[in-house]
Short mmCIF file of C-alpha atoms and ligand atoms in Angstrom, two decimals:
data_model
loop_
_atom_site.label_atom_id
_atom_site.label_comp_id
_atom_site.label_asym_id
_atom_site.label_seq_id
_atom_site.Cartn_x
_atom_site.Cartn_y
_atom_site.Cartn_z
CA UNK A 20 -33.74 24.34 17.15
CA UNK A 21 -30.39 24.09 15.32
CA UNK A 22 -29.58 20.70 13.82
CA UNK A 23 -27.12 18.68 15.94
CA UNK A 24 -23.63 18.46 14.37
CA UNK A 25 -22.83 15.27 12.49
CA UNK A 26 -20.95 12.73 14.57
CA UNK A 27 -17.75 11.04 13.46
CA UNK A 28 -15.77 8.16 14.89
CA UNK A 29 -11.98 7.97 14.58
CA UNK A 30 -11.12 4.31 14.90
CA UNK A 31 -7.50 4.78 15.87
CA UNK A 32 -5.09 7.67 16.33
CA UNK A 33 -4.99 9.46 12.98
CA UNK A 34 -2.61 11.96 11.33
CA UNK A 35 -2.69 15.25 13.33
CA UNK A 36 -4.36 17.01 10.43
CA UNK A 37 -7.31 14.61 10.61
CA UNK A 38 -7.34 14.75 14.41
CA UNK A 39 -7.69 18.56 14.38
CA UNK A 40 -9.81 19.18 11.28
CA UNK A 41 -13.19 18.15 12.68
CA UNK A 42 -13.03 19.67 16.17
CA UNK A 43 -15.67 22.38 16.55
CA UNK A 44 -17.28 21.36 13.25
CA UNK A 45 -18.55 17.86 13.97
CA UNK A 46 -18.95 15.73 17.07
CA UNK A 47 -15.73 13.68 17.18
CA UNK A 48 -15.34 10.43 19.12
CA UNK A 49 -12.06 8.57 19.47
CA UNK A 50 -12.31 4.84 19.99
CA UNK A 51 -8.60 4.41 20.74
CA UNK A 52 -8.85 6.84 23.67
CA UNK A 53 -11.95 5.29 25.25
CA UNK A 54 -11.44 3.62 28.64
CA UNK A 55 -14.14 1.14 27.60
CA UNK A 56 -14.39 1.00 23.77
CA UNK A 57 -17.34 -1.43 23.95
CA UNK A 58 -19.33 0.94 26.15
CA UNK A 59 -18.47 3.89 23.89
CA UNK A 60 -19.63 1.97 20.81
CA UNK A 61 -22.87 0.95 22.50
CA UNK A 62 -23.55 4.54 23.54
CA UNK A 63 -22.63 6.47 20.39
CA UNK A 64 -22.84 3.76 17.67
CA UNK A 65 -26.31 4.70 16.40
CA UNK A 66 -25.33 8.38 16.09
CA UNK A 67 -22.16 7.85 14.02
CA UNK A 68 -22.47 8.92 10.38
CA UNK A 69 -18.81 8.78 9.30
CA UNK A 70 -15.82 6.65 10.21
CA UNK A 71 -12.18 7.66 9.65
CA UNK A 72 -9.91 4.65 9.54
CA UNK A 73 -6.54 3.27 8.74
CA UNK A 74 -7.10 -0.40 9.35
CA UNK A 75 -9.72 -3.11 9.50
CA UNK A 76 -13.45 -2.45 9.22
CA UNK A 77 -15.60 -5.57 9.06
CA UNK A 78 -19.33 -6.22 8.83
CA UNK A 79 -19.62 -6.73 12.59
CA UNK A 80 -18.35 -3.19 13.22
CA UNK A 81 -20.61 -1.73 10.53
CA UNK A 82 -23.57 -3.46 12.19
CA UNK A 83 -22.79 -1.57 15.41
CA UNK A 84 -23.07 1.69 13.46
CA UNK A 85 -26.53 1.39 11.88
CA UNK A 86 -26.61 4.98 10.59
CA UNK A 87 -23.12 4.94 9.12
CA UNK A 88 -22.93 6.66 5.72
CA UNK A 89 -19.22 7.00 4.99
CA UNK A 90 -15.96 5.16 5.70
CA UNK A 91 -12.99 7.42 4.88
CA UNK A 92 -9.86 5.26 4.59
CA UNK A 93 -6.42 6.77 5.11
CA UNK A 94 -4.49 5.05 2.31
CA UNK A 95 -5.04 4.07 -1.29
CA UNK A 96 -5.18 0.36 -0.41
CA UNK A 97 -8.43 -0.53 1.33
CA UNK A 98 -8.17 -4.31 1.47
CA UNK A 99 -8.69 -4.14 5.26
CA UNK A 100 -12.11 -2.54 4.75
CA UNK A 101 -14.97 -4.85 3.75
CA UNK A 102 -16.02 -2.66 0.81
CA UNK A 103 -18.50 -5.23 -0.54
CA UNK A 104 -20.14 -5.37 2.92
CA UNK A 105 -20.23 -1.57 2.95
CA UNK A 106 -21.93 -1.53 -0.44
CA UNK A 107 -24.60 -3.98 0.78
CA UNK A 108 -25.33 -1.66 3.69
CA UNK A 109 -25.43 1.46 1.50
CA UNK A 110 -22.22 2.83 2.99
CA UNK A 111 -19.75 4.70 0.76
CA UNK A 112 -16.02 3.96 1.15
CA UNK A 113 -13.37 6.48 0.12
CA UNK A 114 -9.58 6.05 -0.18
CA UNK A 115 -6.64 8.36 -0.94
CA UNK A 116 -5.50 7.75 -4.52
CA UNK A 117 -3.16 9.98 -6.58
CA UNK A 118 -1.72 12.01 -3.71
CA UNK A 119 0.73 9.22 -2.82
CA UNK A 120 1.47 7.85 -6.29
CA UNK A 121 4.81 9.62 -6.83
CA UNK A 122 6.03 9.00 -3.28
CA UNK A 123 5.44 5.26 -3.45
CA UNK A 124 6.91 5.07 -6.97
CA UNK A 125 10.03 6.91 -5.76
CA UNK A 126 10.42 4.45 -2.91
CA UNK A 127 9.95 1.48 -5.24
CA UNK A 128 12.84 2.72 -7.38
CA UNK A 129 14.91 3.24 -4.24
CA UNK A 130 14.21 -0.36 -3.23
CA UNK A 131 15.16 -1.67 -6.67
CA UNK A 132 18.53 0.08 -6.55
CA UNK A 133 19.14 -0.67 -2.88
CA UNK A 134 18.44 -4.37 -3.35
CA UNK A 135 20.30 -4.81 -6.62
CA UNK A 136 23.38 -2.78 -5.67
CA UNK A 137 23.20 -3.85 -2.01
CA UNK A 138 23.30 -0.25 -0.75
CA UNK A 139 22.36 -0.98 2.90
CA UNK A 140 24.80 -3.90 2.99
CA UNK A 141 27.58 -1.65 1.60
CA UNK A 142 26.76 0.96 4.25
CA UNK A 143 27.03 -1.67 6.99
CA UNK A 144 30.30 -2.93 5.46
CA UNK A 145 31.84 0.54 5.71
CA UNK A 146 30.57 1.20 9.24
CA UNK A 147 31.79 -2.19 10.42
CA UNK A 148 35.33 -1.23 9.33
CA UNK A 149 35.76 -3.79 6.53
CA UNK A 150 36.68 -1.33 3.76
CA UNK A 151 40.41 -0.91 4.63
CA UNK A 152 40.77 -4.70 4.45
CA UNK A 153 39.07 -5.29 1.09
CA UNK A 154 36.73 -3.52 -1.34
CA UNK A 155 33.01 -4.31 -1.11
CA UNK A 156 32.16 -7.32 -3.33
CA UNK A 157 30.83 -6.55 -6.80
CA UNK A 158 27.06 -6.60 -7.15
CA UNK A 159 24.38 -7.34 -9.73
CA UNK A 160 23.40 -4.50 -12.07
CA UNK A 161 20.40 -2.87 -13.69
CA UNK A 162 22.29 -2.82 -17.01
CA UNK A 163 20.66 -5.04 -19.60
CA UNK A 164 17.87 -6.08 -17.24
CA UNK A 165 14.15 -6.49 -17.92
CA UNK A 166 11.82 -5.26 -15.24
CA UNK A 167 8.33 -6.69 -14.71
CA UNK A 168 5.48 -4.88 -13.02
CA UNK A 169 2.64 -6.82 -11.45
CA UNK A 170 -0.29 -4.39 -11.44
CA UNK A 171 -0.01 -1.50 -13.90
CA UNK A 172 -2.34 0.85 -12.05
CA UNK A 173 -1.59 4.42 -11.06
CA UNK A 174 1.49 3.56 -8.99
CA UNK A 175 2.63 0.82 -11.39
CA UNK A 176 2.57 3.31 -14.25
CA UNK A 177 4.52 5.88 -12.22
CA UNK A 178 7.15 3.23 -11.50
CA UNK A 179 7.30 2.24 -15.18
CA UNK A 180 7.64 5.89 -16.17
CA UNK A 181 10.63 6.29 -13.86
CA UNK A 182 12.17 3.04 -15.08
CA UNK A 183 12.08 4.26 -18.68
CA UNK A 184 14.81 6.75 -17.83
CA UNK A 185 16.99 3.90 -16.54
CA UNK A 186 17.08 2.38 -20.03
CA UNK A 187 15.55 -0.98 -19.10
CA UNK A 188 12.91 -3.04 -20.89
CA UNK A 189 9.55 -3.01 -19.12
CA UNK A 190 6.99 -5.83 -19.04
CA UNK A 191 3.78 -6.12 -17.05
CA UNK A 192 0.95 -8.39 -16.00
CA UNK A 193 -2.47 -7.38 -14.75
CA UNK A 194 -6.12 -8.16 -15.27
CA UNK A 195 -5.97 -6.84 -18.83
CA UNK A 196 -3.70 -5.49 -21.53
CA UNK A 197 -3.55 -1.69 -21.55
CA UNK A 198 -3.72 -0.15 -24.99
CA UNK A 199 -1.99 3.12 -24.15
CA UNK A 200 1.38 1.85 -22.87
CA UNK A 201 4.46 0.77 -24.85
CA UNK A 202 5.33 -2.06 -22.43
CA UNK A 203 5.16 -5.81 -23.12
CA UNK A 204 2.04 -7.51 -21.71
CA UNK A 205 2.01 -11.06 -20.34
CA UNK A 206 -1.32 -12.72 -19.75
CA UNK A 207 0.02 -14.81 -16.87
CA UNK A 208 2.16 -13.88 -13.88
CA UNK A 209 4.27 -16.97 -14.52
CA UNK A 210 4.97 -15.75 -18.06
CA UNK A 211 5.96 -12.34 -16.72
CA UNK A 212 8.26 -13.87 -14.08
CA UNK A 213 9.97 -16.02 -16.72
CA UNK A 214 10.60 -13.01 -18.95
CA UNK A 215 12.07 -10.55 -16.42
CA UNK A 216 14.95 -10.25 -13.94
CA UNK A 217 13.25 -7.90 -11.52
CA UNK A 218 9.61 -8.30 -10.51
CA UNK A 219 7.90 -5.34 -8.82
CA UNK A 220 4.67 -6.13 -6.99
CA UNK A 221 2.27 -3.20 -6.93
CA UNK A 222 -1.18 -4.79 -7.29
CA UNK A 223 -3.99 -4.40 -4.72
CA UNK A 224 -4.11 -6.71 -1.71
CA UNK A 225 -7.12 -8.74 -0.60
CA UNK A 226 -8.47 -12.25 -1.06
CA UNK A 227 -8.27 -12.16 -4.89
CA UNK A 228 -4.52 -11.61 -4.95
CA UNK A 229 -3.51 -13.63 -1.88
CA UNK A 230 -0.15 -15.45 -2.37
CA UNK A 231 -0.10 -14.73 -6.12
CA UNK A 232 3.68 -14.69 -5.89
CA UNK A 233 4.25 -18.30 -4.88
CA UNK A 234 7.11 -20.80 -5.12
CA UNK A 235 6.46 -21.42 -8.85
CA UNK A 236 6.61 -17.68 -9.66
CA UNK A 237 9.85 -17.31 -7.69
CA UNK A 238 11.32 -20.32 -9.47
CA UNK A 239 10.37 -18.72 -12.80
CA UNK A 240 12.04 -15.45 -11.77
CA UNK A 241 15.24 -17.42 -11.45
CA UNK A 242 18.64 -17.22 -9.73
CA UNK A 243 19.37 -13.70 -11.00
CA UNK A 244 15.90 -12.55 -10.00
CA UNK A 245 14.99 -9.78 -7.58
CA UNK A 246 11.53 -9.43 -6.03
CA UNK A 247 10.33 -5.99 -4.93
CA UNK A 248 7.05 -5.58 -3.02
CA UNK A 249 5.57 -2.15 -2.25
CA UNK A 250 1.93 -3.27 -2.30
CA UNK A 251 0.70 -5.68 0.36
CA UNK A 252 2.49 -8.53 2.09
CA UNK A 253 -0.45 -10.81 1.38
CA UNK A 254 0.42 -10.92 -2.34
CA UNK A 255 3.57 -12.90 -1.60
CA UNK A 256 3.86 -16.34 0.01
CA UNK A 257 6.38 -15.21 2.62
CA UNK A 258 7.45 -18.74 3.60
CA UNK A 259 8.09 -19.63 -0.06
CA UNK A 260 10.00 -16.36 -0.50
CA UNK A 261 12.19 -17.03 2.54
CA UNK A 262 12.94 -20.54 1.25
CA UNK A 263 13.77 -19.20 -2.23
CA UNK A 264 16.07 -16.51 -0.84
CA UNK A 265 17.84 -19.04 1.36
CA UNK A 266 18.25 -21.59 -1.42
CA UNK A 267 19.39 -19.04 -4.01
CA UNK A 268 16.34 -19.77 -6.20
CA UNK A 269 16.24 -15.97 -6.54
CA UNK A 270 19.02 -13.46 -5.86
CA UNK A 271 17.35 -11.01 -3.50
CA UNK A 272 14.24 -9.21 -2.31
CA UNK A 273 13.36 -5.64 -1.37
CA UNK A 274 10.22 -5.50 0.75
CA UNK A 275 8.28 -2.57 2.17
CA UNK A 276 5.31 -4.71 3.19
CA UNK A 277 4.79 -7.97 5.05
CA UNK A 278 2.08 -10.53 5.71
CA UNK A 279 1.69 -9.79 9.40
CA UNK A 280 2.81 -6.18 9.95
CA UNK A 281 4.52 -4.92 12.02
CA UNK A 282 5.92 -8.39 12.62
CA UNK A 283 8.60 -9.68 10.27
CA UNK A 284 9.60 -13.35 10.50
CA UNK A 285 13.02 -13.68 12.12
CA UNK A 286 14.25 -16.07 9.42
CA UNK A 287 13.46 -13.48 6.73
CA UNK A 288 15.14 -10.70 8.70
CA UNK A 289 18.23 -12.90 9.19
CA UNK A 290 18.90 -13.12 5.44
CA UNK A 291 21.61 -10.87 3.99
CA UNK A 292 20.11 -10.79 0.47
CA UNK A 293 17.11 -8.70 1.55
CA UNK A 294 16.40 -5.02 2.07
CA UNK A 295 13.51 -4.68 4.51
CA UNK A 296 11.59 -1.47 5.21
CA UNK A 297 8.84 -0.82 7.80
CA UNK A 298 6.03 0.03 5.31
CA UNK A 299 7.24 3.55 4.51
CA UNK A 300 6.13 3.85 0.86
CA UNK A 301 3.95 6.90 1.48
CA UNK A 302 5.58 7.91 4.75
CA UNK A 303 6.95 11.40 4.06
CA UNK A 304 5.67 14.49 5.91
CA UNK A 305 4.48 15.94 2.60
CA UNK A 306 2.56 12.94 1.35
CA UNK A 307 1.03 11.85 4.64
CA UNK A 308 -0.31 15.43 5.04
CA UNK A 309 -1.80 15.27 1.53
CA UNK A 310 -3.43 11.91 2.34
CA UNK A 311 -4.82 13.28 5.61
CA UNK A 312 -6.22 16.32 3.81
CA UNK A 313 -7.98 14.06 1.32
CA UNK A 314 -9.56 12.07 4.17
CA UNK A 315 -10.82 15.35 5.67
CA UNK A 316 -12.00 16.68 2.29
CA UNK A 317 -13.98 13.51 1.63
CA UNK A 318 -15.76 13.78 4.98
CA UNK A 319 -16.50 17.50 4.63
CA UNK A 320 -17.67 17.11 1.03
CA UNK A 321 -19.99 14.32 2.15
CA UNK A 322 -21.56 16.28 5.00
CA UNK A 323 -21.94 19.35 2.80
CA UNK A 324 -24.00 17.26 0.39
CA UNK A 325 -21.46 17.27 -2.45
CA UNK A 326 -20.81 13.52 -2.35
CA UNK A 327 -17.50 11.76 -1.81
CA UNK A 328 -14.44 13.00 -3.72
CA UNK A 329 -12.69 9.67 -4.14
CA UNK A 330 -15.11 6.74 -3.69
CA UNK A 331 -13.69 3.25 -4.27
CA UNK A 332 -14.82 1.06 -7.18
CA UNK A 333 -17.12 -1.09 -5.01
CA UNK A 334 -19.13 1.91 -3.81
CA UNK A 335 -19.36 4.29 -6.77
CA UNK A 336 -21.21 7.47 -6.03
CA UNK A 337 -24.48 8.04 -7.79
CA UNK A 338 -26.11 11.26 -6.65
CA UNK A 339 -29.83 10.75 -6.19
CA UNK A 340 -30.79 14.34 -6.99
C1 8YV B 405 -0.92 3.62 4.08
C2 8YV B 405 -0.60 2.29 2.16
O1 8YV B 405 -1.23 4.91 4.04
O2 8YV B 405 -1.93 3.80 0.96
C3 8YV B 405 -1.71 2.63 1.26
O3 8YV B 405 -2.38 1.71 0.79
O4 8YV B 405 -0.21 1.18 2.26
C4 8YV B 405 0.03 3.32 2.97
O5 8YV B 405 0.33 4.41 2.20
C5 8YV B 405 -0.45 3.27 5.37
O6 8YV B 405 -0.79 1.96 5.58
C6 8YV B 405 -1.11 4.17 6.41
O7 8YV B 405 -0.87 3.73 7.65
#
């Protein structure tokens, strides 16, 4: 008798490329489409060997899938997946690094310029018919500025690389000094914030980095300071940021991510010294397709016995054979 095809659970509606890739190859179940998700989980839970997700996976869910082997996360950030819990249960977690690095770095640079030069505000000024009455007010500038990067990982480095061509000084803070970069290291975030005019947040989310950018860091950034966040909303104390923006403790903020997405506090959205984007860092057709393909490739590689392509640090792959 032929072996039954491996069974996969898609936790929510995924990119079309993921949705189509497994049909006919594996047994695919879709939790988001189930009339009774609880009943579906109870029925198929023990048969599921791989989970494709873009969102939260906790221990309670893993416990409902006792034969789960692989969690393939759509996205490089996997703070919503309990990777330590997965490791304890012998489950491998994969993410989608590299394929989105340039896209997110491009967007970060766009946010820096948009926030500093007030590009969306200038666009609104023109459309609202103010230009014939008076020129748009002069803005801050990137000239002579120092830019700080919190988290000099793959995306942080790509941002720094782009910034080099803008002729600015680059500083960074992270868990450790990196020997192979020409940028100035600060061993505290406070020290970095004091030294720079623009602070770009691009470190991983999760409990370890929660509210790292707090009132004291914003105060240190100062009245000419700009905060850019393309990482996770949880890294920034949003209430402290809103207060700092309102009081002029810092000059402005460009944010692609928020604490409670897709909800953005009304008092933050009401401020004119912000540029706010709906988490679009990786959201181009090209890059989302590449991320989806990597999710698929991880699953296929796993079921073909070749191991995961891009396991996360908490669940490194050690082939037994
Ligand atoms: C996600 C992201 O892909 O990769 C990440 O960590 O934040 C995005 O690129 C997005 O959340 C997918 O919905």
